[in-house]
Coordinates of C-alpha atoms and ligand atoms in Angstrom, one line a residue:
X1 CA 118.8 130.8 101.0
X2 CA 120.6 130.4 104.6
X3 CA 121.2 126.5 105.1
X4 CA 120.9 127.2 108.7
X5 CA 117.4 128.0 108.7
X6 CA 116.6 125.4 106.3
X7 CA 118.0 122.4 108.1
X8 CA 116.3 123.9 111.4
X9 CA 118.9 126.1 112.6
X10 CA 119.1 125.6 116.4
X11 CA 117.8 128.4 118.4
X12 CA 118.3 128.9 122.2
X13 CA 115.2 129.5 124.3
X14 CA 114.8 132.7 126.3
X15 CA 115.2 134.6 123.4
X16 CA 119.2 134.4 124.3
X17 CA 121.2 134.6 121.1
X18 CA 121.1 131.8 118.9
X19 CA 123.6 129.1 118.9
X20 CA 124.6 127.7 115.7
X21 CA 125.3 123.8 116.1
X22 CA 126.0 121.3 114.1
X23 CA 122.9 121.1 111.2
X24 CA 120.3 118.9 112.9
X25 CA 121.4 118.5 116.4
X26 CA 118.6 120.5 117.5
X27 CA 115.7 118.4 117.8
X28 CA 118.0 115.6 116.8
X29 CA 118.6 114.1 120.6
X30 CA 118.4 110.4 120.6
X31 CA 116.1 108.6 122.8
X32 CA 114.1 111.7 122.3
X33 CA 110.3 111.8 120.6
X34 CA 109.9 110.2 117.2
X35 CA 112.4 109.5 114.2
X36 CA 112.7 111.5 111.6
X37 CA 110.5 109.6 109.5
X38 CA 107.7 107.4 111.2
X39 CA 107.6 104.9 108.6
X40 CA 111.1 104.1 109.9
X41 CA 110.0 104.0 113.5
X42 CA 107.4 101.5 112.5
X43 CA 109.7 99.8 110.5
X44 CA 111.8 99.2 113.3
X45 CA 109.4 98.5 116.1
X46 CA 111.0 101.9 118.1
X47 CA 114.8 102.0 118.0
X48 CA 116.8 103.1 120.7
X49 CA 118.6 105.1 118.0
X50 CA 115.6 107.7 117.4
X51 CA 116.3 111.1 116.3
X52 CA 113.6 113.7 116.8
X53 CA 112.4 115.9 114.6
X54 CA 110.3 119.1 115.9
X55 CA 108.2 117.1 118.1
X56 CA 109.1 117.4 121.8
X57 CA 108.1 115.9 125.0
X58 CA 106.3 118.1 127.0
X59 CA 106.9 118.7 130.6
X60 CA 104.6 121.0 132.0
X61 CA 104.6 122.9 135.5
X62 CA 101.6 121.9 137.3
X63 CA 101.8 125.0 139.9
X64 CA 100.0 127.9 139.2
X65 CA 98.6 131.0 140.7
X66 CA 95.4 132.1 138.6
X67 CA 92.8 134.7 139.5
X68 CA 95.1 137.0 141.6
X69 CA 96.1 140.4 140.6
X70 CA 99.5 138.9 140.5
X71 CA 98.7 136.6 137.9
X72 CA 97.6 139.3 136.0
X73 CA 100.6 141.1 136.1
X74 CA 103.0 137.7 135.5
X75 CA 101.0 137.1 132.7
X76 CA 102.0 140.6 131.2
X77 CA 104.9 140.3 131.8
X78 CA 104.9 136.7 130.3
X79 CA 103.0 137.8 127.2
X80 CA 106.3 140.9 127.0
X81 CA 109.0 138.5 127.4
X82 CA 107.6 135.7 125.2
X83 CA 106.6 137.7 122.3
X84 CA 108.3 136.3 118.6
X85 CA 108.4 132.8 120.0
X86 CA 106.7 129.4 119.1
X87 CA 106.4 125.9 119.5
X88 CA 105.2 123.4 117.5
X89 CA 104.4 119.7 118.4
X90 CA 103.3 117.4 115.4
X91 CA 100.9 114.6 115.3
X92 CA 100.7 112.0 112.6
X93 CA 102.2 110.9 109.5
X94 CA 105.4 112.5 106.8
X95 CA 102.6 114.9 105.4
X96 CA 102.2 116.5 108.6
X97 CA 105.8 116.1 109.6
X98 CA 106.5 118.3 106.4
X99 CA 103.3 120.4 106.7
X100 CA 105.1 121.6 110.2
X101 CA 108.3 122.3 108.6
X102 CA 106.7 124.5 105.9
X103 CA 105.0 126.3 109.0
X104 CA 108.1 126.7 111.2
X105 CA 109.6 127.9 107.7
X106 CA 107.1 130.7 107.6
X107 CA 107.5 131.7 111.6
X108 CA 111.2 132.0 111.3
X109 CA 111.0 133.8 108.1
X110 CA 108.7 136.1 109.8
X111 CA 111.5 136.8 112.7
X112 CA 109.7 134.1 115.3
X113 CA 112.3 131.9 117.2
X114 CA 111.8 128.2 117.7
X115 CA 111.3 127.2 121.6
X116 CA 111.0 123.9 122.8
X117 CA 108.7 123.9 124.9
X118 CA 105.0 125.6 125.4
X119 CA 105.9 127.7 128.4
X120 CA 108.4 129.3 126.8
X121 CA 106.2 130.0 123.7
X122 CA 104.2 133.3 123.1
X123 CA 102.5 131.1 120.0
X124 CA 101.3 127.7 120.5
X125 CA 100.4 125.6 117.9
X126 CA 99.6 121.8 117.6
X127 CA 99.6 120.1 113.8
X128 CA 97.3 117.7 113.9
X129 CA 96.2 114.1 112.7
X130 CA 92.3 112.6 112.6
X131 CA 93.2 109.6 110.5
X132 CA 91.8 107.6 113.7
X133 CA 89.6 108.9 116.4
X134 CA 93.1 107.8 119.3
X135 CA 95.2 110.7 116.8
X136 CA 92.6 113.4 117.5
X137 CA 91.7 112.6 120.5
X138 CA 95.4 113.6 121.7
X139 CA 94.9 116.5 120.4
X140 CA 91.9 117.7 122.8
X141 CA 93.7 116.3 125.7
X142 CA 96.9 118.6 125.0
X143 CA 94.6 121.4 124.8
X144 CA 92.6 120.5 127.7
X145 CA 96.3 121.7 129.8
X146 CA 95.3 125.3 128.8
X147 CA 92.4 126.7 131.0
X148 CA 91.2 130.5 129.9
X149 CA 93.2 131.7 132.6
X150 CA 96.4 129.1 132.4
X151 CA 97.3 130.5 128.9
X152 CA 99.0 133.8 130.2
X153 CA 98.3 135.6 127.1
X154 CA 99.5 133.1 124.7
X155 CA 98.1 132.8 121.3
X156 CA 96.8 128.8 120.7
X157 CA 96.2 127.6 116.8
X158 CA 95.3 124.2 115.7
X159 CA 96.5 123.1 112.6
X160 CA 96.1 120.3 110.0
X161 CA 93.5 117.4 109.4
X162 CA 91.1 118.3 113.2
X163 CA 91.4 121.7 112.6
X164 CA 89.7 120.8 108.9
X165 CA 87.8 118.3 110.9
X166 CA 86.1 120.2 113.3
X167 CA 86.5 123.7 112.4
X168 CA 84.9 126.5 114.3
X169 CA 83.6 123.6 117.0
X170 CA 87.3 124.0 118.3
X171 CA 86.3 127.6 119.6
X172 CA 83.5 126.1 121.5
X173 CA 85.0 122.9 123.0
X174 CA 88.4 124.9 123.8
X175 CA 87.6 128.5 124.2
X176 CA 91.0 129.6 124.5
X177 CA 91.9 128.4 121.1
X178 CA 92.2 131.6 118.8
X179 CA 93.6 130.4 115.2
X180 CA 92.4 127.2 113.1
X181 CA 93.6 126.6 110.1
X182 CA 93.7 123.6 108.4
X183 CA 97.0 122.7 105.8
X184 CA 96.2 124.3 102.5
X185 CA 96.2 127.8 104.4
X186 CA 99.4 127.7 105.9
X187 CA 101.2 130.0 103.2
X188 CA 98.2 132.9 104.7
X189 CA 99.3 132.6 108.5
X190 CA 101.4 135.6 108.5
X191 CA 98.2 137.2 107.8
X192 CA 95.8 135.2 109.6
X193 CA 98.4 135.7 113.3
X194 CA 98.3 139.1 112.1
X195 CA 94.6 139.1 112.6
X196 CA 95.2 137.0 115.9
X197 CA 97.4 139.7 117.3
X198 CA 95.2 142.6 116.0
X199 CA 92.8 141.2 119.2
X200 CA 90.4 138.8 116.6
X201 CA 89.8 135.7 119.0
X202 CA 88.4 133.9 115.8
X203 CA 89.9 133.2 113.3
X204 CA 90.0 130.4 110.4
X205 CA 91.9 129.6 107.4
X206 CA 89.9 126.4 106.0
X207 CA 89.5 126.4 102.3
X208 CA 91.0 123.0 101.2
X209 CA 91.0 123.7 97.0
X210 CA 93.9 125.9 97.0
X211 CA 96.6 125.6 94.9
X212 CA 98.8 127.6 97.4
X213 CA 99.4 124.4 99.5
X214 CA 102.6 123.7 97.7
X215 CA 105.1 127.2 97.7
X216 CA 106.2 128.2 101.2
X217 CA 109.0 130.8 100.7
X218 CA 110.9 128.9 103.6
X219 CA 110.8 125.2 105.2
X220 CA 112.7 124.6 107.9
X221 CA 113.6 120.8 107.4
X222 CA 114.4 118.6 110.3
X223 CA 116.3 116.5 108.8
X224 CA 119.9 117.5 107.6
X225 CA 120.2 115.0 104.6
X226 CA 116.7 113.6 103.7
X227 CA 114.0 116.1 102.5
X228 CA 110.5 115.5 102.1
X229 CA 109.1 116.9 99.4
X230 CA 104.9 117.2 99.0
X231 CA 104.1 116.8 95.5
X232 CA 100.2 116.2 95.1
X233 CA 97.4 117.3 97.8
X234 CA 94.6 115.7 99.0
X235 CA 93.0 112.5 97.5
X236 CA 89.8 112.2 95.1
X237 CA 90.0 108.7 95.9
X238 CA 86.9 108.1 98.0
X239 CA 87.3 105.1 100.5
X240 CA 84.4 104.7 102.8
X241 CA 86.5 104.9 106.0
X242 CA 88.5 107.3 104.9
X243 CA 88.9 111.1 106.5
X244 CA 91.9 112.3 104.4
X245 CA 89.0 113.6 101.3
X246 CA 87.4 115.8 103.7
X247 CA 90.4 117.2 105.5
X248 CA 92.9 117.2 102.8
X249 CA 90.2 118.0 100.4
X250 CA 90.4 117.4 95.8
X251 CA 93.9 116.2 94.5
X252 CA 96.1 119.0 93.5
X253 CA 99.6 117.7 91.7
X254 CA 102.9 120.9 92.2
X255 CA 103.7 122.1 88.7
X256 CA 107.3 119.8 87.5
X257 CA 109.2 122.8 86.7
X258 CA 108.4 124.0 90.6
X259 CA 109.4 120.5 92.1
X260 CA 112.6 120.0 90.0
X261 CA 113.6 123.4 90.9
X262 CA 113.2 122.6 94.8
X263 CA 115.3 119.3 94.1
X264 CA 118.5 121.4 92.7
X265 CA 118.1 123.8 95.7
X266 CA 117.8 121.4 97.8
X267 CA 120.9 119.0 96.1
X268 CA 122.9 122.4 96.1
X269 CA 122.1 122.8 100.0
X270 CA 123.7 119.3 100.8
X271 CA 120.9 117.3 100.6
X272 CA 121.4 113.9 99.2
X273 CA 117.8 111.7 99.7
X274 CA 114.7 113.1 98.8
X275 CA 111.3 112.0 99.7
X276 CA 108.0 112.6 97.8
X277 CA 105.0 112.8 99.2
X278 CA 101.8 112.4 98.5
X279 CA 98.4 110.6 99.7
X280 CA 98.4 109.1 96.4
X281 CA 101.9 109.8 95.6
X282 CA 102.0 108.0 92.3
X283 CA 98.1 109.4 90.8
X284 CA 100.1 112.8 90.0
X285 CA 99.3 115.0 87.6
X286 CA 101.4 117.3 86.0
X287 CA 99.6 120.8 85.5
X288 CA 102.3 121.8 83.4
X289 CA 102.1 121.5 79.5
X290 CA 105.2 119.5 79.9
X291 CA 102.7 117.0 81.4
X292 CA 105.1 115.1 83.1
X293 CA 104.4 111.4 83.9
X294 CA 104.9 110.1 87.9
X295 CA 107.7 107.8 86.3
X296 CA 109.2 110.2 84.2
X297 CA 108.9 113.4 87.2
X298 CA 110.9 110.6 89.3
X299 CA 113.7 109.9 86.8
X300 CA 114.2 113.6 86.3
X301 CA 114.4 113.9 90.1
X302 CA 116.8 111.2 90.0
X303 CA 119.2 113.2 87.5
X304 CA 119.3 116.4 90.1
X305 CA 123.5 116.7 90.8
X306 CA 124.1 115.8 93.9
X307 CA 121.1 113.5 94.9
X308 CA 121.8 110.1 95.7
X309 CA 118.5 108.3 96.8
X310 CA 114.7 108.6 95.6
X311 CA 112.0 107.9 97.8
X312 CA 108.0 108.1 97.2
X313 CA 105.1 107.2 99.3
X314 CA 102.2 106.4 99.7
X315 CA 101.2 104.8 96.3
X316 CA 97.9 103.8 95.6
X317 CA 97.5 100.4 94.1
X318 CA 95.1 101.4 90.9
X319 CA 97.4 103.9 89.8
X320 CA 100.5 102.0 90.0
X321 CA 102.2 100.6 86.3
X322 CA 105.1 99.5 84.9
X323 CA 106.3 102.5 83.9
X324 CA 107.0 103.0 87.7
X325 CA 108.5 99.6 88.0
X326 CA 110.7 100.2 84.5
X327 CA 112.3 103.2 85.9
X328 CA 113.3 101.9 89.0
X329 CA 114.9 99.2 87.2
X330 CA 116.6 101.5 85.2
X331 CA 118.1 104.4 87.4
X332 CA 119.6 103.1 91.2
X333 CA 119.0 106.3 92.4
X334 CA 115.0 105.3 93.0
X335 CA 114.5 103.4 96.4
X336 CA 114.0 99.7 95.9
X337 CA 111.1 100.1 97.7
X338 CA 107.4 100.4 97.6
X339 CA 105.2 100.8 99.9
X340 CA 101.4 100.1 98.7
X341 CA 98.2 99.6 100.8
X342 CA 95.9 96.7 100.9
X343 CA 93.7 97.7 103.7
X344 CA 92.2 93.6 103.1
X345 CA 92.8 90.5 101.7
X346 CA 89.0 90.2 101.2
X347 CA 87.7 91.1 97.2
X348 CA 84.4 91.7 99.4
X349 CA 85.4 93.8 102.0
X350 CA 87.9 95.9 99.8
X351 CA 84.4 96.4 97.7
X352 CA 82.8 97.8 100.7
X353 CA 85.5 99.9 101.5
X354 CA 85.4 101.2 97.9
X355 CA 88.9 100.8 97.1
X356 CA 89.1 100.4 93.5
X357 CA 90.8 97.2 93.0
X358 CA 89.5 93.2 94.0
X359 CA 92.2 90.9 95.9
X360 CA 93.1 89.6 92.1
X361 CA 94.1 92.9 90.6
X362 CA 96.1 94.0 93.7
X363 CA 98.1 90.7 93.5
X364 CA 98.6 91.3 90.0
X365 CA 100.3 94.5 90.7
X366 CA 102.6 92.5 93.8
X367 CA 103.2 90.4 90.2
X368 CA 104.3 92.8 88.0
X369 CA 106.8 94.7 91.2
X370 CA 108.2 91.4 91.8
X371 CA 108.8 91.3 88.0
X372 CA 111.6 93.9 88.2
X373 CA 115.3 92.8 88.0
X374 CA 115.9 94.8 91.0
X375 CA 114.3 92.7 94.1
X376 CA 111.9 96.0 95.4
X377 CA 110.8 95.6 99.0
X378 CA 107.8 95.6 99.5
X379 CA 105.6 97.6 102.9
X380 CA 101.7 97.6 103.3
X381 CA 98.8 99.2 105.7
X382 CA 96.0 96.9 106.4
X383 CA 93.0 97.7 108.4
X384 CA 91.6 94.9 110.5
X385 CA 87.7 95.1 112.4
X386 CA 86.1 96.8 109.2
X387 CA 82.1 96.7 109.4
X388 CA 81.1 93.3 108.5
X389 CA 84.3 92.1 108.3
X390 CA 83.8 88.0 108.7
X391 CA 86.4 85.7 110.1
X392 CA 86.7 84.4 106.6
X393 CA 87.1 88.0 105.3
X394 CA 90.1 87.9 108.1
X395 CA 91.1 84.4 106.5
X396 CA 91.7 86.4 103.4
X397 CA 93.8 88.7 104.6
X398 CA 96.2 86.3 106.6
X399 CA 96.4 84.4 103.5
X400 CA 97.4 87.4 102.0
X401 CA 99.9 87.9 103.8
X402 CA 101.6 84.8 102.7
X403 CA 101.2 85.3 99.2
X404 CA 103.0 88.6 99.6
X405 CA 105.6 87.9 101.9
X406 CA 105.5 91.7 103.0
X407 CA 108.7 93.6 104.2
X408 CA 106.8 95.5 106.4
X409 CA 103.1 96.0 107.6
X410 CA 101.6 98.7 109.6
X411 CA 98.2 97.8 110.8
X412 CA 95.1 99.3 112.1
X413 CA 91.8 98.6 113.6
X414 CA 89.5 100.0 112.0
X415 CA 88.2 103.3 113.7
X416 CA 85.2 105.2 112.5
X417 CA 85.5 108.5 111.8
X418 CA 83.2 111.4 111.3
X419 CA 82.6 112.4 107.4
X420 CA 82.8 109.0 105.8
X421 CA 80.4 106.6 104.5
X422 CA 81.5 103.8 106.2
X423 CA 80.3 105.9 109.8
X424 CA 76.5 104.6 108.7
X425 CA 77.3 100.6 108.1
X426 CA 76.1 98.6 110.3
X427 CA 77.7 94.8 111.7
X428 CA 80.5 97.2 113.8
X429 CA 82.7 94.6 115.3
X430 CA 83.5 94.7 118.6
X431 CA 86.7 96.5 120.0
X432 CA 87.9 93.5 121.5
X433 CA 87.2 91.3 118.7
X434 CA 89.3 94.0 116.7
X435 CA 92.3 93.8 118.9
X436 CA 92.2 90.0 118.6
X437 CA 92.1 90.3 114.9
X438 CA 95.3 93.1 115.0
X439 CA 97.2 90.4 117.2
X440 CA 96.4 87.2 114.9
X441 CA 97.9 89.7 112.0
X442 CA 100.4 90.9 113.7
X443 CA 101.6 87.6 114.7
X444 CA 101.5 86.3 111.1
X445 CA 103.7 89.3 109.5
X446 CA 106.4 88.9 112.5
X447 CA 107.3 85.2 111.8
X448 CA 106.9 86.7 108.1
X449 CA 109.8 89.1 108.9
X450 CA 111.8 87.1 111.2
X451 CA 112.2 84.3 108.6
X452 CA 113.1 87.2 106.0
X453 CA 115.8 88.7 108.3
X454 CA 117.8 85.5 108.9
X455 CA 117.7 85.7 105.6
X456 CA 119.8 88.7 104.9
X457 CA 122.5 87.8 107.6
X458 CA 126.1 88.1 105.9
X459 CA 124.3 90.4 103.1
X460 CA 126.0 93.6 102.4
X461 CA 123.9 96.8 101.9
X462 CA 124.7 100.7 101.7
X463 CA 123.1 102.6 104.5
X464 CA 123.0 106.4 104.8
X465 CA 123.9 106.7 108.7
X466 CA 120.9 108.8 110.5
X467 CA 121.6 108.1 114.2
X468 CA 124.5 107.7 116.8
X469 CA 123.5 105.7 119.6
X470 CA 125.0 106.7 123.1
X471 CA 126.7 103.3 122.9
X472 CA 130.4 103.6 121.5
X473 CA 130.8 103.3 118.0
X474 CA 126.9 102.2 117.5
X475 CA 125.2 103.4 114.8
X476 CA 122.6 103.3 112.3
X477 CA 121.1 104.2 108.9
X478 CA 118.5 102.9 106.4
X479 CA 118.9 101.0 103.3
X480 CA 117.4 101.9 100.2
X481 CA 115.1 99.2 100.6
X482 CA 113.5 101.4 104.0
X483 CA 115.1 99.0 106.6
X484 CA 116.9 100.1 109.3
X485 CA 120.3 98.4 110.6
X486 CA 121.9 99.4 113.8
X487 CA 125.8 98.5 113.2
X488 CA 129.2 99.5 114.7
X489 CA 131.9 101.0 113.4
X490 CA 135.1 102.3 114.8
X491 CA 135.0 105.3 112.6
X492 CA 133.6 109.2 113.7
X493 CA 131.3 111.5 112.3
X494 CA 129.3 109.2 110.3
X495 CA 125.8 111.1 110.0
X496 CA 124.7 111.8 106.9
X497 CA 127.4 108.9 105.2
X498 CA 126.9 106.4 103.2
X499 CA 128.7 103.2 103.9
X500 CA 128.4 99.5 103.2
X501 CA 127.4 97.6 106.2
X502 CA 127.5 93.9 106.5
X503 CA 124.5 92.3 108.5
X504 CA 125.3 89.7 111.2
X505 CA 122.2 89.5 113.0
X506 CA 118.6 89.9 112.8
X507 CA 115.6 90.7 115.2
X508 CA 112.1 90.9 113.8
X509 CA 111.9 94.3 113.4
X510 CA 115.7 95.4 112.1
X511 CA 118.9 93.8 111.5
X512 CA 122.5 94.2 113.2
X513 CA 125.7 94.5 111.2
X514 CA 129.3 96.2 111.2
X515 CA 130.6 98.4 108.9
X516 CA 132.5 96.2 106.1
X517 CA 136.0 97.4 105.3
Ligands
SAM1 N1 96.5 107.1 100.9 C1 97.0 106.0 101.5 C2 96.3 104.8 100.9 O1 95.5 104.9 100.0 O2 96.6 103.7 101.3 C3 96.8 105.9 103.0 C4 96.9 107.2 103.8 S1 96.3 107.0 105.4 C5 96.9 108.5 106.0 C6 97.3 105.8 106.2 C7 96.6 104.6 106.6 O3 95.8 104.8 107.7 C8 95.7 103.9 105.6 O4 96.5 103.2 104.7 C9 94.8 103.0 106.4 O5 95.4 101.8 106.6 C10 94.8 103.8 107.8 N2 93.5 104.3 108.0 C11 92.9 105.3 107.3 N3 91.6 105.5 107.8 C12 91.5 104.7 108.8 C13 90.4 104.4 109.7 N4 89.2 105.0 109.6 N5 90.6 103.4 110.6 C14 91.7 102.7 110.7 N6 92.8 103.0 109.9 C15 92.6 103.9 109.0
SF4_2 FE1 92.3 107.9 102.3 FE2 91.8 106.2 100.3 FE3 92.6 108.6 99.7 FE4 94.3 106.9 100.9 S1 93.4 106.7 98.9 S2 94.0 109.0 101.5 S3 93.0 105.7 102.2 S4 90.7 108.1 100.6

């Protein structure tokens, strides 16, 4: 398979002939959109170093001329010279990051070229997130810039979780949609675009239990040296505030054999840190008869020639063991890290938002991954504002947050979203009182992490460098336990290295360091 179009070969817009550049500086301009991985971004509280991935700023031109027999004949003429391009902006978290790579895969497979941006595009489409109301809200808005007439002929899709979400109510609220399809149908777009093009202004690809969601023949990765890898779908988890069941639909775990093919391909192709993904990352289930265990599907992962680093996220607190913790004591390769999701501090609240496991057995688990011989890092989500949530409940959770000593926390107010039970409970708190909740936390975890940092300064760590800054010799990479460091170093063409950095300062969000001889 061509590298090129793997790592996201760069293609010039016009449809002028493509320009090969270095892997990855395409959508890799710093300063520009988000970083390749968002956990990252959080992790860093925005970094001046961030690459972006397929997700571009969009500048549009405000002037135009519709209704005239002019337009009519521009737009023809649009609709001729635009033909076989797309663009594709992505909303949300990894999943959909990689859900858009698989897509662009497909497109470029099928003789599309990439543009970056939507005027130049024949094909629209917009991957989307509903995790919280603010995520698919965006989405409308973008759409809202194309009038029936402003679209010249272009064909618009929606993609991903609000295209599950709201299904054929797209059509209505933005008529000059004409593809949804939500992210277990992405292998059928050839077809379904086929039926777009044949003049069908409707059409839908929403089934959600489909084993198909895994095997794209081409993904077009972003990222020249870290690949994400999706190896179980949806969730059968079933937390009341939760969207991801309905729009993700039943758990489906990739076959072993299938995934630890991928990993040699992808080794062979240059690629040195995967990342597997998952909603519940570490509830998979081997369909194979070889019936694989998480732990063991990681080790073997590990073993691939050629790759360096293992990541997984997210992992779900009730299915997380030993075994998990054994084998990244046993093999370096796995990421000291993991990143697993409280939502609250509060036994009662956690029981209302039907998450499986009371304040007691989650801290038994923070236990047993503090246990290993390796120190892990450790990242959580929490969701603040839940209905009925007391300021005791709130108590808890700060509290919590001192027993753990978190690495990282990403927090959320709680926003109520259509298809869950927790939509019909009653005692809502109030946005404001959210938003004073989200500070209090926020406030706790940063003196949390700024007392940690200090911590590491003169602590040497191995980095795989991800972005130049357009300082002089400023750089910076992650460690294997997920944090960032921006360091200098008098040496060039560091992306994609690995080298040992020592840290000699720290801010809240990352640390500071040089490159140690
Ligand atoms: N599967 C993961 C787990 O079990 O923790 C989480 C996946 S979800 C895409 C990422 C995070 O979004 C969740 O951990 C939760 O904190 C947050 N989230 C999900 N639904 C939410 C809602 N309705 N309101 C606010 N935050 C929400
Ligand atoms: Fe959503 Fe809960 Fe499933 Fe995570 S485990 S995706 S929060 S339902």
């Amino acid at each position: 398979m061509e590298r090129g179009i793997r790592a996201g070969l760069p293609r010039k817009e016009g449809g002028g002939a493509q320009v090969r550049r270095p892997i990855g500086v395409l959508n890799c301009k710093t300063g520009m959109g988000k970083t390749f991985d968002i956990g990252l971004e959080r992790l860093t509280g925005g970094s001046e170093f961030s690459i972006g991935s397929a997700i571009h700023t969009v500048h549009r031109n405000a002037s135009r001329n519709e209704g005239s027999a002019a337009h009519a004949g521009a737009r023809d003429a649009i609709r001729g010279a635009l033909r076989g391009t797309f663009f594709l902006e992505t909303f949300g978290c990894q999943m959909n990051d990689h859900d858009s790579e698989k897509v662009a895969g497909v497109l470029l497979s099928r003789g599309y070229t990439q543009v970056e941006s939507p005027e130049s595009a024949s094909l629209i489409l917009y991957n989307t997130c509903s995790i919280r109301e603010k995520a698919a809200q965006k989405v409308f808005s973008r759409l809202g810039e194309f009038g029936l007439t402003e679209n010249a002929g272009r064909i618009i899709g929606v993609l991903g979780c609000v295209a599950q979400q709201e299904g054929e109510e797209i059509f209505r609220r933005a008529p000059w949609v004409s593809l949804v399809c939500g992210s277990a149908s992405y292998s059928k777009l050839p077809e379904l675009l086929a039926q777009v093009e044949a003049g069908n202004q409707r059409v839908t690809g929403l089934d959600t239990d489909t084993d198909e969601t895994f095997e794209t023949e081409i993904t077009r990765r972003d990222n020249p040296w870290r690949a994400y890898l999706t190896i179980i779908e949806g969730c059968d988890k079933a937390c009341s505030y939760c969207v991801v069941p309905y729009t993700r639909g039943p758990e489906r775990s990739r076959a072993s054999d299938s995934i630890l093919r991928e990993v040699r391909q992808l080794a062979d192709l240059g690629y040195s840190e995967v990342q597997l993904l998952g909603q519940t990352v570490n509830s998979y289930k081997d369909p194979t008869p070889r019936k694989m265990r998480f732990s063991e599907l990681l080790l073997a992962v590990a073993d691939a020639v050629g790759i360096r680093r293992v990541r997984f996220t997210t992992s779900h607190p009730s299915d997380f063991t030993q075994d998990i913790v054994d084998a990244i004591d046993s093999q370096p390769k796995l990421c000291n890290h993991v990143h697993l999701p409280v939502q609250s501090g509060s036994t009662r609240v956690l029981r209302a938002m039907q998450r499986t496991y009371s304040r007691a057995e989650y801290l038994e688990k923070i236990r047993m991954i503090r246990g290993a011989k390796r120190a892990i890092s450790i990242t959580t989500d929490i969701i603040v504002g839940f209905p009925g949530e007391t300021q005791g409940d709130l108590a808890e959770t700060l509290s919590l947050l001192d027993a753990v000593k978190y690495d990282n926390m990403f927090s959320f107010k709680y926003s109520p979203r259509p298809h869950t039970p927790s939509l019909a409970m009653s005692d809502l708190i109030s946005e404001e009182e959210k938003s004073r909740r989200l500070a209090l936390l926020q406030e706790k975890q940063r003196e949390i992490q700024t007392a940690r940092h200090l911590t590491m300064v003169g602590e040497n760590f191995e980095l795989l460098v991800s972005g130049k800054s357009r300082r002089e010799n400023q750089w910076s990479g992650h460690t294997s336990c997920h944090r960032v460091i921006n360091f200098s170093s008098q040496e060039h063409a560091l992306l994609g290295k690995y080298v040992q950095v020592q840290v000699t300062g720290a801010t809240p969000n990352s640390l500071l360091g040089e490159q140690a001889l």
